[in-house]
XYZ file of C-alpha atoms in Angstrom:
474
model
C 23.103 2.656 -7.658
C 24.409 5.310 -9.739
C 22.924 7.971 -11.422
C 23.904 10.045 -14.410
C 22.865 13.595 -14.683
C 23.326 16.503 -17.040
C 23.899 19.729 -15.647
C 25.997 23.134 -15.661
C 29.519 23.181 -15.503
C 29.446 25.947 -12.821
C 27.637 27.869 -10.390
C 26.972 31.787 -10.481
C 24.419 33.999 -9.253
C 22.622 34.424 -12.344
C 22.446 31.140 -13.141
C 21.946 29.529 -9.686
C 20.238 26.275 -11.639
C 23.844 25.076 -12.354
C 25.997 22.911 -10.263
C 29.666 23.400 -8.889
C 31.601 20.011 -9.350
C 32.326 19.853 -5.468
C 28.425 19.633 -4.623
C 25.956 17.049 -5.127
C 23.460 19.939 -6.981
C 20.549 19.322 -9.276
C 20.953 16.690 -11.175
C 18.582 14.715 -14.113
C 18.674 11.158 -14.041
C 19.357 9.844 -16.970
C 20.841 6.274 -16.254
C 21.075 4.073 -14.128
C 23.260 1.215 -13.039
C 21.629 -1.793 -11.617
C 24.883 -3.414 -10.973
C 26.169 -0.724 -8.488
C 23.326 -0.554 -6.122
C 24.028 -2.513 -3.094
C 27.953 -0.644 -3.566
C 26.761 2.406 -3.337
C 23.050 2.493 -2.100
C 24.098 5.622 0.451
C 26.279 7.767 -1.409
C 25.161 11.196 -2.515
C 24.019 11.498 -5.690
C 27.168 13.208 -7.543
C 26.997 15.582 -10.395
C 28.936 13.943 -13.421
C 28.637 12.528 -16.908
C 29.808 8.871 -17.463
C 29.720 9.215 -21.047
C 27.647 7.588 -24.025
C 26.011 4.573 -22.400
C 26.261 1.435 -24.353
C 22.322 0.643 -24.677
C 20.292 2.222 -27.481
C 18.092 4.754 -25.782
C 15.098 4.546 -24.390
C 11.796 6.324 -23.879
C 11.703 8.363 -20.904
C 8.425 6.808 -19.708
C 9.979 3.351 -20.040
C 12.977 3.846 -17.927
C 10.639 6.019 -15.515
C 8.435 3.128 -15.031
C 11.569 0.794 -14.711
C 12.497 2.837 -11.716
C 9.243 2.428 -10.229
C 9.345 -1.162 -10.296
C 12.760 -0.998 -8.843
C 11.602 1.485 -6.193
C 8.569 -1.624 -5.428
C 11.174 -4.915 -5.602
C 14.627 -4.198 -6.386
C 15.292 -7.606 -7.984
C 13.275 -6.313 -11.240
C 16.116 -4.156 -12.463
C 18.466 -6.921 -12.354
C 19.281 -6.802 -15.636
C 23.149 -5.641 -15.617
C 23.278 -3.074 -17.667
C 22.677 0.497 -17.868
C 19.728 2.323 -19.222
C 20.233 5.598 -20.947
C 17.569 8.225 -21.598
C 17.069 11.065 -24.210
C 17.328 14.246 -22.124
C 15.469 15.804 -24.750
C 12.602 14.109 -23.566
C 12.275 15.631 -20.043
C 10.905 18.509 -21.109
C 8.477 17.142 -23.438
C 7.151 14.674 -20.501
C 7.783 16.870 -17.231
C 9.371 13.452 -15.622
C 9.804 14.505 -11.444
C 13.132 14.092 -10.235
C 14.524 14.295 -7.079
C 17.793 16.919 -6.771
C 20.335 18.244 -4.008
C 21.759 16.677 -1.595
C 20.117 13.630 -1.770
C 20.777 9.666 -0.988
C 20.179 7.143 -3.590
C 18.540 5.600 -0.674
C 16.600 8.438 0.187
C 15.346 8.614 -3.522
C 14.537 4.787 -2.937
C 12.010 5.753 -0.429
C 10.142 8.268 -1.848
C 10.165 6.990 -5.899
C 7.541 7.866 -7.363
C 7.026 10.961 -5.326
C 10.603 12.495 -6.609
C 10.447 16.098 -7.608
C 13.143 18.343 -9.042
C 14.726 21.575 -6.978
C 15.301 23.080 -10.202
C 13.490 22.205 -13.064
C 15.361 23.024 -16.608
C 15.656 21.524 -19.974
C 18.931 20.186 -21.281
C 19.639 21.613 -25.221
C 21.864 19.803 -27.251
C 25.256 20.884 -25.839
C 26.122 18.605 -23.083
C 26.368 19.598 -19.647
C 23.908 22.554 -19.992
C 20.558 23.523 -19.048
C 18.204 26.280 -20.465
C 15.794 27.542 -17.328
C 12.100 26.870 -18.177
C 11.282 29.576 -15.583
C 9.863 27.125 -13.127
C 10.079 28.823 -9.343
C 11.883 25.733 -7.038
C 9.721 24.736 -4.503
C 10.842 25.246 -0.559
C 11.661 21.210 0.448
C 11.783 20.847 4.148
C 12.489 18.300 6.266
C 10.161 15.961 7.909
C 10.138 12.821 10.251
C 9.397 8.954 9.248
C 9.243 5.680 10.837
C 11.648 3.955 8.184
C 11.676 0.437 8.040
C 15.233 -1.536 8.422
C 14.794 -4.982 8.381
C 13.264 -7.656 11.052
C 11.570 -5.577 13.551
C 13.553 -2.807 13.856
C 12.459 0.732 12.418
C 14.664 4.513 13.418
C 12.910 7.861 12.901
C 14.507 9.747 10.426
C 14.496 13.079 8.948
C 13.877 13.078 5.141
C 12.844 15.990 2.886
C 9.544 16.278 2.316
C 8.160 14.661 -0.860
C 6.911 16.756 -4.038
C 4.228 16.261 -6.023
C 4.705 15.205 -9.527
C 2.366 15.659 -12.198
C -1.188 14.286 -11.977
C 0.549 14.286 -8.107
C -0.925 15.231 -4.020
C 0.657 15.616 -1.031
C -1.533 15.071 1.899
C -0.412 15.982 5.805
C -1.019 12.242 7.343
C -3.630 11.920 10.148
C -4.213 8.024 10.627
C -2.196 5.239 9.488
C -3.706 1.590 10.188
C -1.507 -0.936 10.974
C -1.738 -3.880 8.464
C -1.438 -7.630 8.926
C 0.409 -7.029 5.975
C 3.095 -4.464 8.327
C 3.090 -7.281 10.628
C 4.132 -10.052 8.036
C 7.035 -7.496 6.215
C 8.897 -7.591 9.651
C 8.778 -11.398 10.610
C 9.472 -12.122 6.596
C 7.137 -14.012 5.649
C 5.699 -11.600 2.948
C 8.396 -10.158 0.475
C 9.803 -6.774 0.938
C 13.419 -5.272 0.950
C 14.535 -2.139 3.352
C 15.308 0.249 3.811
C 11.515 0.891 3.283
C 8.149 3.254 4.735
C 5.843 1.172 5.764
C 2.197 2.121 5.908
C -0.788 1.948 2.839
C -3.768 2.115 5.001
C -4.261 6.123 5.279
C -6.109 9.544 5.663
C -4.908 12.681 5.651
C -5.715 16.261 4.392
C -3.974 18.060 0.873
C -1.859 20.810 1.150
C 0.061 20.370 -2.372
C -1.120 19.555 -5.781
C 1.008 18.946 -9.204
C 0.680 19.983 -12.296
C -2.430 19.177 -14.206
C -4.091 19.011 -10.476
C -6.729 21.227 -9.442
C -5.727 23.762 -6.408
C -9.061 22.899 -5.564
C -8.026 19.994 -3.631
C -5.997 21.871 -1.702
C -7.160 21.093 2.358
C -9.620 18.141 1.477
C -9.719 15.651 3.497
C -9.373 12.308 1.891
C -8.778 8.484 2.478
C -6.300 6.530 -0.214
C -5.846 3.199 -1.699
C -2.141 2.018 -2.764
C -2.325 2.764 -6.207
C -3.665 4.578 -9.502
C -5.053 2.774 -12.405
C -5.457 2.902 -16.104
C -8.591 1.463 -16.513
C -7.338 0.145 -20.049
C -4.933 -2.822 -19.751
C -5.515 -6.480 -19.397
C -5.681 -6.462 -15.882
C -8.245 -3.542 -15.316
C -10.546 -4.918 -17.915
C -10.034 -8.606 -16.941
C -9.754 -8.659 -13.646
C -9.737 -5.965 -11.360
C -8.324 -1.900 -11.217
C -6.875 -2.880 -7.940
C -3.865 -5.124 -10.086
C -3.469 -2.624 -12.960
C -0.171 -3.207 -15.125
C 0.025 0.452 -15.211
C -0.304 1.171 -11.571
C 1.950 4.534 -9.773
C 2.454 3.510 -6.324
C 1.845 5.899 -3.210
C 4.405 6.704 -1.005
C 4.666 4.887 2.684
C 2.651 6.916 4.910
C 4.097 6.420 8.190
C 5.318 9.755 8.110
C 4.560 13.246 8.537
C 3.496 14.145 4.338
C 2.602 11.319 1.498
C 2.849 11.965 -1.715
C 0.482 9.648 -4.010
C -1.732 9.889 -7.459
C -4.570 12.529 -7.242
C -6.993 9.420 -8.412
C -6.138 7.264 -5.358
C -7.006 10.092 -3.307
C -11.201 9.910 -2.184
C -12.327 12.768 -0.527
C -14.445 11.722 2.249
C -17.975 11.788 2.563
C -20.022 13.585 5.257
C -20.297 12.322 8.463
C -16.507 10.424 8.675
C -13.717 11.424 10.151
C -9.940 11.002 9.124
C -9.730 8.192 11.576
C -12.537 6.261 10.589
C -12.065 7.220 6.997
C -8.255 5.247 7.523
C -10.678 1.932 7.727
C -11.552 2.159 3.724
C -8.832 0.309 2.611
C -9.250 -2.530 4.985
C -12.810 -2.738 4.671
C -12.783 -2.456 0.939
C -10.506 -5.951 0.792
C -13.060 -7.570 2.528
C -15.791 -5.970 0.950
C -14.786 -7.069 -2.188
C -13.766 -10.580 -0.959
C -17.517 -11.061 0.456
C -18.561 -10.502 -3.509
C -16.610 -13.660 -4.627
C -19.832 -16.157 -4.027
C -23.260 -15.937 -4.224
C -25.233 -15.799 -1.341
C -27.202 -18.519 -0.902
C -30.971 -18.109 0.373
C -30.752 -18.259 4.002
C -27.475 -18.650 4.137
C -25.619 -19.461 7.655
C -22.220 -18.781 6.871
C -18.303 -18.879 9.628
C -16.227 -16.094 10.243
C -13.204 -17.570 11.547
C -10.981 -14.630 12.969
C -12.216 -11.365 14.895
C -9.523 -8.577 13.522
C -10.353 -6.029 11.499
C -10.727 -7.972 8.933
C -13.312 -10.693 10.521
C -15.423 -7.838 11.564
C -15.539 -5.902 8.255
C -16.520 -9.360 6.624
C -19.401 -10.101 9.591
C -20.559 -6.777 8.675
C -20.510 -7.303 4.831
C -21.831 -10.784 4.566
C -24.714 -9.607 6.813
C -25.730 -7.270 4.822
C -25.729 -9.547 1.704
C -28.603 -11.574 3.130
C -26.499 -14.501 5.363
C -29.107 -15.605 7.863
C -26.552 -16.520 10.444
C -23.417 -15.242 10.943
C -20.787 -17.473 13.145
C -17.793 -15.629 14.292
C -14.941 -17.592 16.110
C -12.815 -15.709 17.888
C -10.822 -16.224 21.060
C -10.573 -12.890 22.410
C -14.159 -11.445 24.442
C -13.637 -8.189 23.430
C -13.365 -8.752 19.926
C -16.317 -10.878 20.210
C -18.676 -8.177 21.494
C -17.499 -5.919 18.897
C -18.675 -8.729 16.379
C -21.926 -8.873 17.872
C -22.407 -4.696 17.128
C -21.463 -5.096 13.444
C -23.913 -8.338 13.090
C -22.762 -11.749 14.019
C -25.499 -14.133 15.080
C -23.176 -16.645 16.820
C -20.430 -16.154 18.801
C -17.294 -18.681 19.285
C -14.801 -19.161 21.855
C -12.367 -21.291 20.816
C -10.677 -21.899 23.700
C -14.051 -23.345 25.657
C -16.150 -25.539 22.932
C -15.150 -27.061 19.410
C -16.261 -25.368 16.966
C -17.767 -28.455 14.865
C -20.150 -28.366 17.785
C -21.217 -25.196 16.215
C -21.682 -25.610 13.111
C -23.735 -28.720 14.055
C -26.083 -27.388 15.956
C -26.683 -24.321 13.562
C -26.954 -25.687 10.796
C -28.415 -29.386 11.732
C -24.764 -31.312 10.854
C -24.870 -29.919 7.025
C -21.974 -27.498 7.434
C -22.233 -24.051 6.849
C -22.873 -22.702 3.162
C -19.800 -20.942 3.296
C -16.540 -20.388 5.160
C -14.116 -17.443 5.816
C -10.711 -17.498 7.399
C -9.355 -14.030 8.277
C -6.335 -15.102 9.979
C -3.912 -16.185 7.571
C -3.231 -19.634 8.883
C -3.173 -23.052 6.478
C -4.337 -24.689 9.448
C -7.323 -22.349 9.935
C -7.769 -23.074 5.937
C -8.051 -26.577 6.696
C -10.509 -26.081 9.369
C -12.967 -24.422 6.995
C -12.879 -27.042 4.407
C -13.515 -29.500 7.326
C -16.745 -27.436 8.298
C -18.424 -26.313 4.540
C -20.917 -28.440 3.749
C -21.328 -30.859 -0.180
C -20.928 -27.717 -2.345
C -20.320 -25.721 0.180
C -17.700 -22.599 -0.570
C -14.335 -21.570 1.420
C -12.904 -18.329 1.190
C -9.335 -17.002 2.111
C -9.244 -13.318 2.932
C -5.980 -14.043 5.886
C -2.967 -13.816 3.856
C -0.962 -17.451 4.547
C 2.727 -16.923 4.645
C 4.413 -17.535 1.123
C 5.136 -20.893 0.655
C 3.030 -22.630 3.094
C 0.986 -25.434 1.530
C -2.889 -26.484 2.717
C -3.000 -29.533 5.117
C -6.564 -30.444 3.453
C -7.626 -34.179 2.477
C -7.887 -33.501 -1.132
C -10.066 -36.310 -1.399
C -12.641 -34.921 0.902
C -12.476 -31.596 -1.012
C -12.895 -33.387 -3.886
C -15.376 -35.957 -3.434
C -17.701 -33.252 -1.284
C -16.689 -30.864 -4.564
C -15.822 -27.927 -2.211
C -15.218 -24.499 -3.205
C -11.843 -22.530 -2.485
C -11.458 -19.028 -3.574
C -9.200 -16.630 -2.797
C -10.128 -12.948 -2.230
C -6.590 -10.637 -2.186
C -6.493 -7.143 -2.231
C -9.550 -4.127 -2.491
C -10.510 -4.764 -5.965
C -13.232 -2.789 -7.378
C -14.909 -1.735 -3.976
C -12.542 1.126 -2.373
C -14.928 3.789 -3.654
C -17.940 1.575 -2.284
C -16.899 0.798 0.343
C -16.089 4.455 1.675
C -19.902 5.107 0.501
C -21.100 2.348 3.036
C -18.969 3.399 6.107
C -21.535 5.526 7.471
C -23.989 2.761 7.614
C -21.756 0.985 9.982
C -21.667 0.645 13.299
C -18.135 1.324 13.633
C -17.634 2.410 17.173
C -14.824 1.085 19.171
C -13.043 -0.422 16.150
C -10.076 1.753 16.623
C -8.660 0.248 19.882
C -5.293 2.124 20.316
C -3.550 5.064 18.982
C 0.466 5.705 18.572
C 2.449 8.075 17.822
C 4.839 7.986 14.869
C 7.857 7.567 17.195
C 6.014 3.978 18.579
C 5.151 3.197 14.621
C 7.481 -0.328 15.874
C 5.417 -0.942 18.836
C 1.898 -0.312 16.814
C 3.011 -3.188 14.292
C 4.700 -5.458 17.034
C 1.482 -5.018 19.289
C -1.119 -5.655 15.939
C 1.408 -9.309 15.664
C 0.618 -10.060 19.218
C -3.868 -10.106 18.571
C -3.701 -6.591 20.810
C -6.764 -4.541 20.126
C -8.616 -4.800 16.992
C -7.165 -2.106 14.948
C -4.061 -0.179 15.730
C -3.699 3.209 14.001
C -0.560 5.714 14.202
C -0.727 9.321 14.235
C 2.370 10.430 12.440
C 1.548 14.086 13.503
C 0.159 14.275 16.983
């Protein structure tokens, strides 16, 4: 991918903001090439001028939030052509850019989180800058578990990220290891490396950008994935968690990530980082457990003991269900079950589950049924088990693709329920207010450090534990 700057024809003491030809110096993107990318994905970033670019310009904010979506799925700036900006405009909008001796594929990493050396403000002469008097922050270098492809990951070193405007960096304490993780490396959910993975996170601030109080400086907070807008379609329609408008936070399984100053929640009294890593988690199936109503006396099936299958015993309980079922095969997981409320517990490996049900609920089926797993098989089970009206609900994330081996007649004719429940929704911040009222004790399992980041996500594939954290900076 390559990148046109404007900059200084030459270097010199006094004005140390402008570039010699022979180094890749600060630069401000001002195109970019979508056609070049897999070509030149690592080669440093080099300081020239292409020339006029045959597109009409366009806003700065545009083509900034073009790169984010590239940054988030590369195939969305397929569009063969390049993209030219007004350099005018980066000083009236402050855009952060990354500048040195950098990779395009490092900058594909840390975008949005790119911050500027050398901040100036190109006049109308080509090739120069006028100083806005900005001091250039120290950039050092820090370690990350970088994602490759498959299931292998190296530890690299990669400058530190910046904050942007409206920007934090936070020093990374816990990282939980999603099913999500887990699915990136045996594709079967969409991603493309070189990539840092890791959204599940704590940490404490030691950076703030502009427009960002140095209050926030050394609280420690929990994050979700992304900002909102609370003003498009999506955040009025449906839920913040899918806004249109959304700035992404950086992969956190390294030492410093850089994400929105909104998406970071300071945590309450009485949790720790560690625990405080669980929000995100929790809050998906928090918000999942909202999807129905609970029905009076309710005896709803947990199928799955994860994180995820206890979060959701311990939500639906606490909506009212009168009996809580969890199937799980693993003992441990099933104890732990029991301390966050289940009524029932499930091996599946010693009675059929149907058996159950029966006998819990007098043959009816339960009121409602929740697969945690991510299997269409599992799916299938649930529909099997809910009884005439009776409500299914898919918090596991199936592989992309995969189709439900249901009798559609049955569903039909019994008119069964099937919902899906993806993502936090409207229930991080709740969520992170309910943690202390949960028995959470024993949830965290096993603890890495960031040079086993592979072995964390390969060990969460194989049902090891019940969650699996890493500790980028132990």
């Amino acid at each position: 991918m390559r990148l046109r700057g404007v900059t200084g024809p030459s270097w010199s003491p006094r004005h140390p903001w402008r570039s010699d030809p022979h180094t890749a110096a600060p630069v401000f993107f001002t195109s970019t090439d979508p056609g070049t990318t897999s070509g030149t994905g690592n080669s440093s970033i080099q300081n020239s001028d292409r020339g006029p670019c045959p597109m009409a310009a366009l806003p700065l904010r545009t083509t900034c939030s073009l790169l984010r979506f590239w940054w988030f799925d590369p195939a969305r700036l397929s569009i063969g052509a390049r993209i030219d900006v007004d350099p005018g405009e980066f000083a009236r909008d402050g855009l952060p850019i990354y500048a040195g001796r950098q990779s395009v594929s490092t900058a594909r990493l840390y975008f949005p989180g790119l911050s500027a050396h050398f901040t100036g403000e190109p006049d109308c002469r080509r090739g120069r800058l006028r100083r806005l008097g900005h001091r250039p922050r120290k950039v050092g270098n820090m370690k990350a578990a970088v994602w490759q492809g498959g299931t292998k990951f190296t530890i690299d070193t990669v400058p530190d990220p910046v904050p942007g405007p409206g920007q934090v960096v936070l020093k990374v304490d816990t990282v939980g290891v999603c099913g999500t993780d887990v699915h990136i490396t045996q594709g079967l959910f969409p991603s493309t490396p070189p990539l840092i993975l890791g959204h599940e996170f704590s940490g404490t601030v030691v950076e703030v950008g502009k427009g960002v109080s140095k209050a926030r400086i050394g609280q420690q907070v929990v994050c979700d994935i992304t900002s909102h807008c609370g003003e498009c379609d999506n955040c009025r329609e449906w839920t913040i968690s899918r806004c249109q408008r959304a700035q992404k936070s950086s992969g956190a399984l390294a030492n410093y990530a850089v994400v929105p100053a909104q998406s970071a929640h300071r945590l309450p009294e009485g949790i720790d980082l560690e625990t405080g890593a669980l929000t995100e988690p929790g809050s998906c199936c928090l918000s999942g457990s909202m999807v129905f109503p609970m029905p009076k006396d309710a005896v709803v099936l947990v199928v799955g003991g994860g994180i995820m299958g206890q979060f959701t015993v311990a939500f639906l309980k606490r909506r009212g269900a009168r009996t809580v079922i969890l199937s799980e095969p693993v003992a441990s997981r099933r104890e732990l079950g029991r301390q966050l409320g289940a009524d029932v517990l499930h091996d599946p490996k010693m009675e059929d589950l149907k058996k159950v049900v029966d006998r819990e609920t007098g043959g009816r089926g339960v009121h409602l049924a929740v697969e945690v797993v991510g299997k269409p098989e599992l799916v299938a089970r649930c529909v099997q088990l809910v009884r005439p009206r009776g409500n299914v609900l898919m918090i596991g994330v199936c592989p992309k693709g995969t189709t439900l081996p249901s009798d559609l007649y049955d569903l039909h004719y019994r008119e069964v329920g099937i919902r899906g429940a993806f993502g936090r929704g409207n229930y991080f911040k709740k969520t992170l207010q309910l943690l202390p009222e949960l028995n959470l004790k024993g949830v965290i399992t096993t603890r890495y450090p960031l040079e086993r980041a592979a072995d964390a996500i390969y060990d969460s594939g194989q049902g090891r534990g019940v969650k699996l954290v890493v500790k980028p900076n132990a």
